[in-house]
Amino acid sequence: MYRFLRFPILLVGLFLAVSSFAANNPQPALTTEDALGPQVVQPIEFPHNRHAGLRNPADPTNSDPLKGGMEINCQYCHTYARRSAVAGIPPLQKCIGCHQSIESVRNKPRIVELFKYWDAKKAVPWKKVHDLPDFVRFNHERHIKRFVEQQDRPVQEACGYCHGDVKEMTVARRQKPLSMGWCATCHEKDHPVVAEGGTPIAGQAYWYSFQKPVAQDKSAVVKAKGPNDCWQCHK
Amino acid sequence: MSVSNLLENWSQVRHAHPVDDKPHDPYKWAMAIDLDACTGCNACSVACFAENNIPVVGKERFQHGQQMHWMRVERYWDEDGREFPDQGFQFLPMMCQHCEAAPCETVCPVAATNHTADGLNSQIYNRCIGSRYCSANCPFKVRYFNWYDYPTDEMVWPAEMTQQMNPDVSVRSKGVMEKCTFCVQRLSAAKVTAKGEGRIVREGEVQTACQQACPTGAISFGNLVNPESRVHKQWEAQQVDLVKDKQEKDESDEKAVLRGYRILEELRAYPSVMYLERVRESAV
């Protein structure tokens, strides 16, 4: 009896089970262990911490490589970030440009490896760590212009919004999910769009056109959200 | 964007432009096509194929109505009693009209097509579920559906041809709708350059592929908001107003040749493309 009802009841039951499960499980927190990218094996284990890390105050001559960094600006090597869509990987010339006159580390295995590429006149085949899908249009220049040039934030902080604390890493590893939802968490925030003195930060007026009314807090700082129309980032 | 966020902002997603509280500023991309200059050479269509990674579907699929040309040149034959060799035809390049109140936008079940701040009708391939409702509702029939997986299954671009593809444009897969984007990849590149220099995009700084390829310069494209732009001047001279569904033209000036019109204006879709009527006798 009622055999014909079995399958629909099963379906309804399944739906209820799945939907109750879904309702109790909101989206996972955005920065979890899962957000970590794969460990990318590079041809040379490049020590970001040694180059960009903070100096060790107890060691003014910076002689111990295990203890302090050189505080080199990210943009010294990743020089294209401020003027093009991609940050770029420095050419081998840039590495050699410094290292040919740093005799103290010349015989370290990684530097020997580096000079092998140089003598063979071959580029180091670095692997990509932060790889966005092909349908995404991301522009480094806009973000550097906004945060570093217009708002005068420290370079490592601005880069770190997406790349994590690279100065603590050796080989860089992806720290943030770099998913659309993650990008949107920042683009949905109210950011100040008027610099001190009331000058609008270049060309951001058009942000308003697709936005809710501009938020204005007690400090009378005009704020708006980042660009959020689909074609801003999607090809 | 979560579902709750989408529902909360539904009225925004369905925003019809232009409206008083949200004017187009500083950009409103628009086009003007002079049909008197158009020779129907199809260079625009070819340029569009090359720029936007559009698959060439072949004769058979074309006959099945599965063609993918974002830019097509329509032919209209005069019915004035003349026989074929002497019966000239008229050409009309037709692409997405980027309507301000686009009929396609209101019917998309997943809001995959919506309006950008600078007045473009955007199409998001990743969000599209292929219901094809937008195409059914488009009065200009300028939306094209991917019936096949052209890049992989159909091998439209064999290995040696992939190098000629435009990296700034997605290669669409099976089951998504696509259409003319007004070469949005060029627009955003120009906007980034301009924004970095603290100005808006200048007239002539950005061209669409069809405009660039047109040998007679029939197509002009630019920022309608900018009073210096050629498009703005043409629209103004022809007394075509973006926000009106019926143009009332002041014909008191006899010297002015008023031949600007928009297609199917009475449907109140407010297209962003103005055509200039042909004045000479049709080509023989």
mmCIF file of C-alpha atoms in Angstrom, chain A residues 142 145 150 200-204, chain B residues 27 191-201:
data_model
loop_
_atom_site.group_PDB
_atom_site.id
_atom_site.type_symbol
_atom_site.label_atom_id
_atom_site.label_comp_id
_atom_site.label_asym_id
_atom_site.label_seq_id
_atom_site.Cartn_x
_atom_site.Cartn_y
_atom_site.Cartn_z
ATOM 1 C CA ARG A 142 45.201 50.341 -9.053
ATOM 2 C CA LYS A 145 48.156 53.562 -6.360
ATOM 3 C CA GLN A 150 47.188 57.996 -2.226
ATOM 4 C CA PRO A 200 38.311 63.435 -3.926
ATOM 5 C CA ILE A 201 40.733 60.590 -4.437
ATOM 6 C CA ALA A 202 41.261 60.419 -8.170
ATOM 7 C CA GLY A 203 38.266 59.445 -10.224
ATOM 8 C CA GLN A 204 36.357 57.603 -7.575
ATOM 9 C CA TYR B 27 31.171 57.570 -18.359
ATOM 10 C CA LYS B 191 40.030 53.530 -17.626
ATOM 11 C CA VAL B 192 42.912 52.155 -15.578
ATOM 12 C CA THR B 193 45.400 54.300 -17.479
ATOM 13 C CA ALA B 194 43.228 57.362 -17.117
ATOM 14 C CA LYS B 195 42.522 56.777 -13.463
ATOM 15 C CA GLY B 196 46.207 56.396 -12.732
ATOM 16 C CA GLU B 197 46.743 59.819 -14.234
ATOM 17 C CA GLY B 198 43.805 61.293 -12.335
ATOM 18 C CA ARG B 199 41.592 62.117 -15.300
ATOM 19 C CA ILE B 200 38.811 60.540 -17.307
ATOM 20 C CA VAL B 201 39.305 58.723 -20.585
#
